[in-house]
């Protein structure tokens, strides 16, 4: 048995063995997360796709049951496992207040309402309930929680923010312990932790400063000095990382005119090197395309800028 397929080997040995076997095309494919409508059998097989997602409202059939979701995921998984190295995919979905894309799932209040409870234990229980329903449909990855700090009520996404107070946002990151499980005391800070098959990968988003843009314009420019960014917009990420969050999603916004999706200092320099975050950094949906104005004006430049800044998976 090849080492990377042997569950008795350590994760480090398995990963190194697999990486050594991969060619460039396979490595590129594993860095891609594509929308389910684009994920035909041939695309998943021929491009060695690493992950598939549902954008908002994207479902296998109208009013899809858990069985419909599982059947779809099984087909994608079959395609992935038929490739040369047989690397399975994982699937991502916006289960941001319950498994809200899925028909008959339990729906919880948006973050603005949960923040008003000032009850981290309640939020943790909501995370655990959401994880159960997400895994029941075969999905392993939820794009939650949003740890934005909404500083201007004109921002149309204020409902995604737990509070304008960074301390409240920090407290509400307890949802990560519900989604992923309680991190053991002996874990190194920055190392992702998933407790088991009833849990999902969580995602702290949108890194960083999305709730502080000028005049609350979504995806615009957050003008603030470094101390302000660290004191207002960064604390939620510090707490998320201490809870073993598996992934961090980047923001469409800029910090002092530098696009977050191309911000090497904040992604590689601070998040990875200073905070020692060892999970993966994922772009927002078509976030790479928005590095240039107009969007997609120079895809080659945008991809180079994003990956060089530290993006691990491109959506």
PDB file of C-alpha atoms in Angstrom:
ATOM      1  CA  UNK A   1       0.000   0.000   0.000  1.00  0.00           C
ATOM      2  CA  UNK A   2       1.245   3.478  -0.878  1.00  0.00           C
ATOM      3  CA  UNK A   3       2.066   5.517   2.218  1.00  0.00           C
ATOM      4  CA  UNK A   4      -0.445   8.273   1.536  1.00  0.00           C
ATOM      5  CA  UNK A   5      -3.263   5.695   1.476  1.00  0.00           C
ATOM      6  CA  UNK A   6      -2.167   4.024   4.704  1.00  0.00           C
ATOM      7  CA  UNK A   7      -4.177   5.333   7.705  1.00  0.00           C
ATOM      8  CA  UNK A   8      -1.555   3.874  10.062  1.00  0.00           C
ATOM      9  CA  UNK A   9       1.024   6.385   8.845  1.00  0.00           C
ATOM     10  CA  UNK A  10       1.207   9.874  10.360  1.00  0.00           C
ATOM     11  CA  UNK A  11      -0.485  12.751   8.528  1.00  0.00           C
ATOM     12  CA  UNK A  12       2.916  14.312   7.858  1.00  0.00           C
ATOM     13  CA  UNK A  13       4.238  11.153   6.190  1.00  0.00           C
ATOM     14  CA  UNK A  14       1.060  10.697   4.152  1.00  0.00           C
ATOM     15  CA  UNK A  15       1.023  14.298   2.934  1.00  0.00           C
ATOM     16  CA  UNK A  16       4.694  14.291   1.978  1.00  0.00           C
ATOM     17  CA  UNK A  17       4.316  11.009   0.115  1.00  0.00           C
ATOM     18  CA  UNK A  18       1.266  12.280  -1.789  1.00  0.00           C
ATOM     19  CA  UNK A  19       2.856  15.612  -2.705  1.00  0.00           C
ATOM     20  CA  UNK A  20       5.926  13.838  -4.034  1.00  0.00           C
ATOM     21  CA  UNK A  21       3.717  11.789  -6.364  1.00  0.00           C
ATOM     22  CA  UNK A  22       1.702  14.739  -7.731  1.00  0.00           C
ATOM     23  CA  UNK A  23       2.484  16.451 -11.020  1.00  0.00           C
ATOM     24  CA  UNK A  24       1.933  20.173 -11.629  1.00  0.00           C
ATOM     25  CA  UNK A  25      -1.541  19.739 -13.163  1.00  0.00           C
ATOM     26  CA  UNK A  26      -2.701  17.721 -10.158  1.00  0.00           C
ATOM     27  CA  UNK A  27      -1.383  20.311  -7.725  1.00  0.00           C
ATOM     28  CA  UNK A  28      -3.164  23.103  -9.587  1.00  0.00           C
ATOM     29  CA  UNK A  29      -6.396  21.108  -9.654  1.00  0.00           C
ATOM     30  CA  UNK A  30      -6.246  20.525  -5.922  1.00  0.00           C
ATOM     31  CA  UNK A  31      -6.084  24.298  -5.393  1.00  0.00           C
ATOM     32  CA  UNK A  32      -9.404  24.814  -7.199  1.00  0.00           C
ATOM     33  CA  UNK A  33     -12.903  24.886  -5.757  1.00  0.00           C
ATOM     34  CA  UNK A  34     -15.548  25.034  -8.489  1.00  0.00           C
ATOM     35  CA  UNK A  35     -19.311  25.576  -8.492  1.00  0.00           C
ATOM     36  CA  UNK A  36     -21.393  22.401  -8.665  1.00  0.00           C
ATOM     37  CA  UNK A  37     -23.005  23.486 -11.957  1.00  0.00           C
ATOM     38  CA  UNK A  38     -19.530  23.421 -13.550  1.00  0.00           C
ATOM     39  CA  UNK A  39     -18.472  20.138 -11.953  1.00  0.00           C
ATOM     40  CA  UNK A  40     -19.260  17.630 -14.698  1.00  0.00           C
ATOM     41  CA  UNK A  41     -17.738  14.147 -14.601  1.00  0.00           C
ATOM     42  CA  UNK A  42     -15.068  15.087 -17.124  1.00  0.00           C
ATOM     43  CA  UNK A  43     -14.130  18.353 -15.383  1.00  0.00           C
ATOM     44  CA  UNK A  44     -13.612  16.711 -11.985  1.00  0.00           C
ATOM     45  CA  UNK A  45     -11.628  13.853 -13.541  1.00  0.00           C
ATOM     46  CA  UNK A  46      -9.598  15.715 -16.146  1.00  0.00           C
ATOM     47  CA  UNK A  47      -8.647  18.706 -14.022  1.00  0.00           C
ATOM     48  CA  UNK A  48      -8.101  16.838 -10.722  1.00  0.00           C
ATOM     49  CA  UNK A  49     -10.480  19.215  -8.926  1.00  0.00           C
ATOM     50  CA  UNK A  50      -9.875  19.508  -5.177  1.00  0.00           C
ATOM     51  CA  UNK A  51     -13.231  20.835  -4.048  1.00  0.00           C
ATOM     52  CA  UNK A  52     -16.767  21.661  -5.185  1.00  0.00           C
ATOM     53  CA  UNK A  53     -19.188  24.201  -3.717  1.00  0.00           C
ATOM     54  CA  UNK A  54     -22.717  25.493  -3.868  1.00  0.00           C
ATOM     55  CA  UNK A  55     -22.904  29.238  -4.356  1.00  0.00           C
ATOM     56  CA  UNK A  56     -25.933  30.888  -2.754  1.00  0.00           C
ATOM     57  CA  UNK A  57     -29.078  28.953  -3.683  1.00  0.00           C
ATOM     58  CA  UNK A  58     -27.295  26.390  -5.882  1.00  0.00           C
ATOM     59  CA  UNK A  59     -29.044  23.041  -5.310  1.00  0.00           C
ATOM     60  CA  UNK A  60     -29.034  19.648  -7.067  1.00  0.00           C
ATOM     61  CA  UNK A  61     -32.844  19.767  -7.615  1.00  0.00           C
ATOM     62  CA  UNK A  62     -35.589  22.061  -6.298  1.00  0.00           C
ATOM     63  CA  UNK A  63     -36.519  21.233  -2.685  1.00  0.00           C
ATOM     64  CA  UNK A  64     -33.641  18.743  -2.596  1.00  0.00           C
ATOM     65  CA  UNK A  65     -33.757  16.157   0.177  1.00  0.00           C
ATOM     66  CA  UNK A  66     -30.728  14.979   2.136  1.00  0.00           C
ATOM     67  CA  UNK A  67     -30.689  11.929  -0.144  1.00  0.00           C
ATOM     68  CA  UNK A  68     -30.544  14.160  -3.244  1.00  0.00           C
ATOM     69  CA  UNK A  69     -27.526  15.968  -1.832  1.00  0.00           C
ATOM     70  CA  UNK A  70     -25.785  12.728  -0.881  1.00  0.00           C
ATOM     71  CA  UNK A  71     -26.409  11.217  -4.322  1.00  0.00           C
ATOM     72  CA  UNK A  72     -24.874  14.290  -5.986  1.00  0.00           C
ATOM     73  CA  UNK A  73     -21.840  14.262  -3.705  1.00  0.00           C
ATOM     74  CA  UNK A  74     -21.314  10.541  -4.222  1.00  0.00           C
ATOM     75  CA  UNK A  75     -21.108  11.124  -7.978  1.00  0.00           C
ATOM     76  CA  UNK A  76     -18.502  13.857  -7.536  1.00  0.00           C
ATOM     77  CA  UNK A  77     -16.567  11.647  -5.147  1.00  0.00           C
ATOM     78  CA  UNK A  78     -16.677   8.729  -7.560  1.00  0.00           C
ATOM     79  CA  UNK A  79     -15.177  10.930 -10.269  1.00  0.00           C
ATOM     80  CA  UNK A  80     -12.436  12.203  -7.950  1.00  0.00           C
ATOM     81  CA  UNK A  81     -11.530   8.727  -6.735  1.00  0.00           C
ATOM     82  CA  UNK A  82     -11.218   7.481 -10.322  1.00  0.00           C
ATOM     83  CA  UNK A  83      -8.256   9.797 -11.008  1.00  0.00           C
ATOM     84  CA  UNK A  84      -4.658   8.580 -11.010  1.00  0.00           C
ATOM     85  CA  UNK A  85      -4.046   9.325  -7.335  1.00  0.00           C
ATOM     86  CA  UNK A  86      -7.642   8.966  -6.156  1.00  0.00           C
ATOM     87  CA  UNK A  87      -7.688  12.116  -4.024  1.00  0.00           C
ATOM     88  CA  UNK A  88     -11.222  12.683  -2.657  1.00  0.00           C
ATOM     89  CA  UNK A  89     -12.927  16.061  -2.960  1.00  0.00           C
ATOM     90  CA  UNK A  90     -14.558  18.015  -0.171  1.00  0.00           C
ATOM     91  CA  UNK A  91     -17.718  20.090  -0.589  1.00  0.00           C
ATOM     92  CA  UNK A  92     -18.397  23.605   0.718  1.00  0.00           C
ATOM     93  CA  UNK A  93     -21.689  25.378   1.412  1.00  0.00           C
ATOM     94  CA  UNK A  94     -22.992  28.592   3.007  1.00  0.00           C
ATOM     95  CA  UNK A  95     -24.424  27.013   6.156  1.00  0.00           C
ATOM     96  CA  UNK A  96     -24.236  30.399   7.846  1.00  0.00           C
ATOM     97  CA  UNK A  97     -27.358  30.317  10.032  1.00  0.00           C
ATOM     98  CA  UNK A  98     -28.188  26.665   9.931  1.00  0.00           C
ATOM     99  CA  UNK A  99     -27.989  24.546   6.774  1.00  0.00           C
ATOM    100  CA  UNK A 100     -29.987  27.282   5.085  1.00  0.00           C
ATOM    101  CA  UNK A 101     -29.646  26.205   1.442  1.00  0.00           C
ATOM    102  CA  UNK A 102     -31.185  22.811   2.178  1.00  0.00           C
ATOM    103  CA  UNK A 103     -34.934  22.231   2.111  1.00  0.00           C
ATOM    104  CA  UNK A 104     -36.437  21.486   5.556  1.00  0.00           C
ATOM    105  CA  UNK A 105     -33.186  22.186   7.417  1.00  0.00           C
ATOM    106  CA  UNK A 106     -33.272  24.013  10.747  1.00  0.00           C
ATOM    107  CA  UNK A 107     -32.880  27.785  10.314  1.00  0.00           C
ATOM    108  CA  UNK A 108     -31.418  29.921  13.090  1.00  0.00           C
ATOM    109  CA  UNK A 109     -31.260  33.718  13.478  1.00  0.00           C
ATOM    110  CA  UNK A 110     -28.637  35.661  11.575  1.00  0.00           C
ATOM    111  CA  UNK A 111     -25.471  36.713  13.390  1.00  0.00           C
ATOM    112  CA  UNK A 112     -26.838  40.139  14.311  1.00  0.00           C
ATOM    113  CA  UNK A 113     -29.573  38.437  16.324  1.00  0.00           C
ATOM    114  CA  UNK A 114     -27.249  35.872  17.874  1.00  0.00           C
ATOM    115  CA  UNK A 115     -24.821  38.583  18.914  1.00  0.00           C
ATOM    116  CA  UNK A 116     -27.654  40.351  20.715  1.00  0.00           C
ATOM    117  CA  UNK A 117     -28.115  37.301  22.961  1.00  0.00           C
ATOM    118  CA  UNK A 118     -24.593  37.705  24.403  1.00  0.00           C
ATOM    119  CA  UNK A 119     -24.784  33.919  24.888  1.00  0.00           C
ATOM    120  CA  UNK A 120     -21.716  32.080  23.517  1.00  0.00           C
ATOM    121  CA  UNK A 121     -22.946  28.713  24.815  1.00  0.00           C
ATOM    122  CA  UNK A 122     -26.169  29.059  22.805  1.00  0.00           C
ATOM    123  CA  UNK A 123     -24.151  29.905  19.705  1.00  0.00           C
ATOM    124  CA  UNK A 124     -21.954  26.841  20.286  1.00  0.00           C
ATOM    125  CA  UNK A 125     -25.058  24.622  20.433  1.00  0.00           C
ATOM    126  CA  UNK A 126     -26.295  26.176  17.182  1.00  0.00           C
ATOM    127  CA  UNK A 127     -22.927  25.353  15.609  1.00  0.00           C
ATOM    128  CA  UNK A 128     -23.178  21.727  16.746  1.00  0.00           C
ATOM    129  CA  UNK A 129     -26.743  21.393  15.401  1.00  0.00           C
ATOM    130  CA  UNK A 130     -25.714  22.937  12.086  1.00  0.00           C
ATOM    131  CA  UNK A 131     -22.729  20.595  11.786  1.00  0.00           C
ATOM    132  CA  UNK A 132     -24.970  17.550  12.264  1.00  0.00           C
ATOM    133  CA  UNK A 133     -27.343  18.655   9.502  1.00  0.00           C
ATOM    134  CA  UNK A 134     -24.507  19.575   7.147  1.00  0.00           C
ATOM    135  CA  UNK A 135     -22.843  16.175   7.574  1.00  0.00           C
ATOM    136  CA  UNK A 136     -26.221  14.482   7.121  1.00  0.00           C
ATOM    137  CA  UNK A 137     -26.194  15.744   3.524  1.00  0.00           C
ATOM    138  CA  UNK A 138     -22.644  14.460   2.928  1.00  0.00           C
ATOM    139  CA  UNK A 139     -21.048  17.936   3.080  1.00  0.00           C
ATOM    140  CA  UNK A 140     -17.845  18.531   5.063  1.00  0.00           C
ATOM    141  CA  UNK A 141     -17.304  22.300   4.943  1.00  0.00           C
ATOM    142  CA  UNK A 142     -19.386  25.279   6.106  1.00  0.00           C
ATOM    143  CA  UNK A 143     -18.485  28.889   5.263  1.00  0.00           C
ATOM    144  CA  UNK A 144     -19.141  30.074   8.818  1.00  0.00           C
ATOM    145  CA  UNK A 145     -18.725  32.031  10.995  1.00  0.00           C
ATOM    146  CA  UNK A 146     -18.579  35.571   9.661  1.00  0.00           C
ATOM    147  CA  UNK A 147     -16.511  37.502  12.222  1.00  0.00           C
ATOM    148  CA  UNK A 148     -16.948  40.896  10.575  1.00  0.00           C
ATOM    149  CA  UNK A 149     -17.231  43.899  12.895  1.00  0.00           C
ATOM    150  CA  UNK A 150     -19.895  46.139  11.358  1.00  0.00           C
ATOM    151  CA  UNK A 151     -18.877  49.741  12.002  1.00  0.00           C
ATOM    152  CA  UNK A 152     -21.372  51.438   9.692  1.00  0.00           C
ATOM    153  CA  UNK A 153     -25.059  50.422   9.648  1.00  0.00           C
ATOM    154  CA  UNK A 154     -25.250  51.437   5.995  1.00  0.00           C
ATOM    155  CA  UNK A 155     -23.273  48.289   5.179  1.00  0.00           C
ATOM    156  CA  UNK A 156     -25.845  45.994   3.619  1.00  0.00           C
ATOM    157  CA  UNK A 157     -24.298  42.942   5.258  1.00  0.00           C
ATOM    158  CA  UNK A 158     -24.478  44.172   8.860  1.00  0.00           C
ATOM    159  CA  UNK A 159     -26.836  41.276   9.594  1.00  0.00           C
ATOM    160  CA  UNK A 160     -23.829  38.965   9.051  1.00  0.00           C
ATOM    161  CA  UNK A 161     -21.948  40.674  11.895  1.00  0.00           C
ATOM    162  CA  UNK A 162     -22.434  39.654  15.528  1.00  0.00           C
ATOM    163  CA  UNK A 163     -21.739  43.171  16.743  1.00  0.00           C
ATOM    164  CA  UNK A 164     -19.968  46.491  16.261  1.00  0.00           C
ATOM    165  CA  UNK A 165     -18.034  45.537  19.423  1.00  0.00           C
ATOM    166  CA  UNK A 166     -14.960  43.363  18.735  1.00  0.00           C
ATOM    167  CA  UNK A 167     -15.264  41.739  22.181  1.00  0.00           C
ATOM    168  CA  UNK A 168     -18.767  40.476  21.425  1.00  0.00           C
ATOM    169  CA  UNK A 169     -17.573  39.125  18.077  1.00  0.00           C
ATOM    170  CA  UNK A 170     -14.728  37.331  19.853  1.00  0.00           C
ATOM    171  CA  UNK A 171     -17.125  35.726  22.328  1.00  0.00           C
ATOM    172  CA  UNK A 172     -19.395  34.497  19.528  1.00  0.00           C
ATOM    173  CA  UNK A 173     -16.538  32.602  17.843  1.00  0.00           C
ATOM    174  CA  UNK A 174     -17.585  29.859  20.262  1.00  0.00           C
ATOM    175  CA  UNK A 175     -19.709  28.678  17.329  1.00  0.00           C
ATOM    176  CA  UNK A 176     -16.473  27.232  15.921  1.00  0.00           C
ATOM    177  CA  UNK A 177     -16.302  24.811  18.861  1.00  0.00           C
ATOM    178  CA  UNK A 178     -19.821  23.714  17.932  1.00  0.00           C
ATOM    179  CA  UNK A 179     -19.037  23.285  14.244  1.00  0.00           C
ATOM    180  CA  UNK A 180     -15.621  21.620  14.643  1.00  0.00           C
ATOM    181  CA  UNK A 181     -15.573  20.344  18.235  1.00  0.00           C
ATOM    182  CA  UNK A 182     -13.699  21.475  21.338  1.00  0.00           C
ATOM    183  CA  UNK A 183      -9.985  21.819  20.720  1.00  0.00           C
ATOM    184  CA  UNK A 184      -7.808  19.716  23.073  1.00  0.00           C
ATOM    185  CA  UNK A 185      -5.710  21.571  25.637  1.00  0.00           C
ATOM    186  CA  UNK A 186      -2.443  20.258  24.186  1.00  0.00           C
ATOM    187  CA  UNK A 187      -3.013  21.531  20.611  1.00  0.00           C
ATOM    188  CA  UNK A 188      -0.579  24.083  19.235  1.00  0.00           C
ATOM    189  CA  UNK A 189      -2.148  27.454  18.454  1.00  0.00           C
ATOM    190  CA  UNK A 190      -2.908  27.777  14.752  1.00  0.00           C
ATOM    191  CA  UNK A 191      -3.350  24.058  14.078  1.00  0.00           C
ATOM    192  CA  UNK A 192      -6.817  23.150  12.721  1.00  0.00           C
ATOM    193  CA  UNK A 193      -8.894  20.684  14.710  1.00  0.00           C
ATOM    194  CA  UNK A 194     -11.940  18.642  13.655  1.00  0.00           C
ATOM    195  CA  UNK A 195     -13.362  16.348  16.334  1.00  0.00           C
ATOM    196  CA  UNK A 196     -14.963  13.675  14.159  1.00  0.00           C
ATOM    197  CA  UNK A 197     -17.515  12.646  11.555  1.00  0.00           C
ATOM    198  CA  UNK A 198     -20.328  14.694  13.087  1.00  0.00           C
ATOM    199  CA  UNK A 199     -18.304  17.899  12.696  1.00  0.00           C
ATOM    200  CA  UNK A 200     -17.401  20.129   9.746  1.00  0.00           C
ATOM    201  CA  UNK A 201     -14.610  22.435   8.641  1.00  0.00           C
ATOM    202  CA  UNK A 202     -15.431  25.955   9.780  1.00  0.00           C
ATOM    203  CA  UNK A 203     -14.385  29.182   8.050  1.00  0.00           C
ATOM    204  CA  UNK A 204     -13.595  32.527   9.691  1.00  0.00           C
ATOM    205  CA  UNK A 205     -14.505  35.287   7.231  1.00  0.00           C
ATOM    206  CA  UNK A 206     -14.002  37.745   5.611  1.00  0.00           C
ATOM    207  CA  UNK A 207     -10.359  38.515   6.361  1.00  0.00           C
ATOM    208  CA  UNK A 208     -10.017  41.319   7.231  1.00  0.00           C
ATOM    209  CA  UNK A 209     -11.890  44.609   7.719  1.00  0.00           C
ATOM    210  CA  UNK A 210     -14.974  43.840   5.619  1.00  0.00           C
ATOM    211  CA  UNK A 211     -17.248  45.599   8.122  1.00  0.00           C
ATOM    212  CA  UNK A 212     -15.238  48.813   8.159  1.00  0.00           C
ATOM    213  CA  UNK A 213     -15.410  50.077   4.601  1.00  0.00           C
ATOM    214  CA  UNK A 214     -15.949  53.766   3.807  1.00  0.00           C
ATOM    215  CA  UNK A 215     -19.667  54.655   3.969  1.00  0.00           C
ATOM    216  CA  UNK A 216     -20.432  50.946   4.432  1.00  0.00           C
ATOM    217  CA  UNK A 217     -19.976  50.211   0.726  1.00  0.00           C
ATOM    218  CA  UNK A 218     -19.658  46.436   0.353  1.00  0.00           C
ATOM    219  CA  UNK A 219     -16.292  45.237  -0.913  1.00  0.00           C
ATOM    220  CA  UNK A 220     -14.893  48.748  -0.853  1.00  0.00           C
ATOM    221  CA  UNK A 221     -11.935  50.295   0.967  1.00  0.00           C
ATOM    222  CA  UNK A 222     -11.320  50.133   4.720  1.00  0.00           C
ATOM    223  CA  UNK A 223      -9.262  53.170   5.649  1.00  0.00           C
ATOM    224  CA  UNK A 224      -7.715  52.711   9.083  1.00  0.00           C
ATOM    225  CA  UNK A 225      -4.214  52.538  10.531  1.00  0.00           C
ATOM    226  CA  UNK A 226      -2.639  49.224  11.502  1.00  0.00           C
ATOM    227  CA  UNK A 227      -3.369  49.661  15.199  1.00  0.00           C
ATOM    228  CA  UNK A 228      -7.027  50.293  14.431  1.00  0.00           C
ATOM    229  CA  UNK A 229      -7.218  47.255  12.165  1.00  0.00           C
ATOM    230  CA  UNK A 230      -5.670  45.073  14.868  1.00  0.00           C
ATOM    231  CA  UNK A 231      -7.851  46.436  17.675  1.00  0.00           C
ATOM    232  CA  UNK A 232     -11.199  46.433  15.861  1.00  0.00           C
ATOM    233  CA  UNK A 233     -11.200  43.940  12.998  1.00  0.00           C
ATOM    234  CA  UNK A 234      -8.549  41.359  13.918  1.00  0.00           C
ATOM    235  CA  UNK A 235      -9.650  40.078  17.389  1.00  0.00           C
ATOM    236  CA  UNK A 236     -12.281  37.715  15.960  1.00  0.00           C
ATOM    237  CA  UNK A 237      -9.577  35.964  13.943  1.00  0.00           C
ATOM    238  CA  UNK A 238      -7.312  35.642  16.973  1.00  0.00           C
ATOM    239  CA  UNK A 239     -10.107  33.866  18.838  1.00  0.00           C
ATOM    240  CA  UNK A 240     -11.051  31.750  15.822  1.00  0.00           C
ATOM    241  CA  UNK A 241      -7.461  30.554  15.418  1.00  0.00           C
ATOM    242  CA  UNK A 242      -7.189  29.757  19.133  1.00  0.00           C
ATOM    243  CA  UNK A 243     -10.253  27.517  18.686  1.00  0.00           C
ATOM    244  CA  UNK A 244      -8.578  25.594  15.845  1.00  0.00           C
ATOM    245  CA  UNK A 245     -10.558  27.049  12.945  1.00  0.00           C
ATOM    246  CA  UNK A 246      -9.670  25.103   9.805  1.00  0.00           C
ATOM    247  CA  UNK A 247      -9.974  27.801   7.154  1.00  0.00           C
ATOM    248  CA  UNK A 248      -9.971  31.560   6.657  1.00  0.00           C
ATOM    249  CA  UNK A 249     -11.796  33.237   3.757  1.00  0.00           C
ATOM    250  CA  UNK A 250     -10.554  36.512   2.338  1.00  0.00           C
ATOM    251  CA  UNK A 251     -12.603  39.687   1.924  1.00  0.00           C
ATOM    252  CA  UNK A 252     -13.536  41.403  -1.328  1.00  0.00           C
ATOM    253  CA  UNK A 253     -12.581  44.661   0.375  1.00  0.00           C
ATOM    254  CA  UNK A 254      -9.257  46.516   0.466  1.00  0.00           C
ATOM    255  CA  UNK A 255      -7.207  47.847   3.348  1.00  0.00           C
ATOM    256  CA  UNK A 256      -5.883  51.330   2.580  1.00  0.00           C
ATOM    257  CA  UNK A 257      -6.317  50.716  -1.155  1.00  0.00           C
ATOM    258  CA  UNK A 258      -4.615  47.282  -1.252  1.00  0.00           C
ATOM    259  CA  UNK A 259      -6.947  44.423  -2.191  1.00  0.00           C
ATOM    260  CA  UNK A 260      -7.143  41.809   0.549  1.00  0.00           C
ATOM    261  CA  UNK A 261      -6.943  39.031  -2.040  1.00  0.00           C
ATOM    262  CA  UNK A 262      -3.472  40.308  -2.987  1.00  0.00           C
ATOM    263  CA  UNK A 263      -2.275  41.407   0.470  1.00  0.00           C
ATOM    264  CA  UNK A 264       0.921  39.422   1.121  1.00  0.00           C
ATOM    265  CA  UNK A 265       1.691  41.274   4.359  1.00  0.00           C
ATOM    266  CA  UNK A 266      -1.630  40.382   6.005  1.00  0.00           C
ATOM    267  CA  UNK A 267      -2.084  36.886   4.544  1.00  0.00           C
ATOM    268  CA  UNK A 268       1.398  35.367   4.590  1.00  0.00           C
ATOM    269  CA  UNK A 269       3.183  37.874   6.810  1.00  0.00           C
ATOM    270  CA  UNK A 270       0.658  38.195   9.629  1.00  0.00           C
ATOM    271  CA  UNK A 271      -1.881  35.356   9.395  1.00  0.00           C
ATOM    272  CA  UNK A 272       0.553  32.583   8.512  1.00  0.00           C
ATOM    273  CA  UNK A 273       3.932  33.720   9.850  1.00  0.00           C
ATOM    274  CA  UNK A 274       2.956  35.767  12.911  1.00  0.00           C
ATOM    275  CA  UNK A 275      -0.229  33.987  14.027  1.00  0.00           C
ATOM    276  CA  UNK A 276       1.084  30.594  12.802  1.00  0.00           C
ATOM    277  CA  UNK A 277      -2.216  29.724  11.119  1.00  0.00           C
ATOM    278  CA  UNK A 278      -1.753  26.279   9.582  1.00  0.00           C
ATOM    279  CA  UNK A 279      -5.172  25.799   8.045  1.00  0.00           C
ATOM    280  CA  UNK A 280      -5.877  26.908   4.505  1.00  0.00           C
ATOM    281  CA  UNK A 281      -6.705  30.346   3.144  1.00  0.00           C
ATOM    282  CA  UNK A 282      -9.507  30.379   0.596  1.00  0.00           C
ATOM    283  CA  UNK A 283     -10.602  33.160  -1.739  1.00  0.00           C
ATOM    284  CA  UNK A 284     -14.151  34.469  -1.681  1.00  0.00           C
ATOM    285  CA  UNK A 285     -16.304  33.527  -4.672  1.00  0.00           C
ATOM    286  CA  UNK A 286     -14.550  34.944  -7.759  1.00  0.00           C
ATOM    287  CA  UNK A 287     -12.500  37.100  -5.392  1.00  0.00           C
ATOM    288  CA  UNK A 288      -9.387  36.643  -7.536  1.00  0.00           C
ATOM    289  CA  UNK A 289     -11.311  38.180 -10.457  1.00  0.00           C
ATOM    290  CA  UNK A 290     -11.876  41.339  -8.408  1.00  0.00           C
ATOM    291  CA  UNK A 291      -8.217  42.111  -7.812  1.00  0.00           C
ATOM    292  CA  UNK A 292      -8.244  44.216 -10.984  1.00  0.00           C
ATOM    293  CA  UNK A 293     -10.574  47.002 -12.086  1.00  0.00           C
ATOM    294  CA  UNK A 294     -12.582  46.167 -14.090  1.00  0.00           C
ATOM    295  CA  UNK A 295     -12.984  42.608 -12.876  1.00  0.00           C
ATOM    296  CA  UNK A 296     -11.069  39.970 -14.879  1.00  0.00           C
ATOM    297  CA  UNK A 297      -9.077  42.630 -16.705  1.00  0.00           C
ATOM    298  CA  UNK A 298      -5.892  40.558 -16.279  1.00  0.00           C
ATOM    299  CA  UNK A 299      -6.516  37.004 -15.038  1.00  0.00           C
ATOM    300  CA  UNK A 300      -2.855  35.992 -15.230  1.00  0.00           C
ATOM    301  CA  UNK A 301      -1.777  38.909 -13.062  1.00  0.00           C
ATOM    302  CA  UNK A 302      -4.621  38.317 -10.612  1.00  0.00           C
ATOM    303  CA  UNK A 303      -3.826  34.639 -10.157  1.00  0.00           C
ATOM    304  CA  UNK A 304      -0.134  35.352  -9.633  1.00  0.00           C
ATOM    305  CA  UNK A 305      -0.910  38.150  -7.168  1.00  0.00           C
ATOM    306  CA  UNK A 306      -3.412  36.077  -5.192  1.00  0.00           C
ATOM    307  CA  UNK A 307      -1.390  32.878  -4.958  1.00  0.00           C
ATOM    308  CA  UNK A 308       1.820  34.809  -4.220  1.00  0.00           C
ATOM    309  CA  UNK A 309      -0.004  36.637  -1.414  1.00  0.00           C
ATOM    310  CA  UNK A 310      -0.781  33.315   0.229  1.00  0.00           C
ATOM    311  CA  UNK A 311      -4.107  32.017  -1.122  1.00  0.00           C
ATOM    312  CA  UNK A 312      -4.211  28.215  -0.876  1.00  0.00           C
ATOM    313  CA  UNK A 313      -7.522  27.543  -2.639  1.00  0.00           C
ATOM    314  CA  UNK A 314      -9.095  29.590  -5.442  1.00  0.00           C
ATOM    315  CA  UNK A 315     -12.877  29.707  -5.763  1.00  0.00           C
TER     316      UNK A 315
END
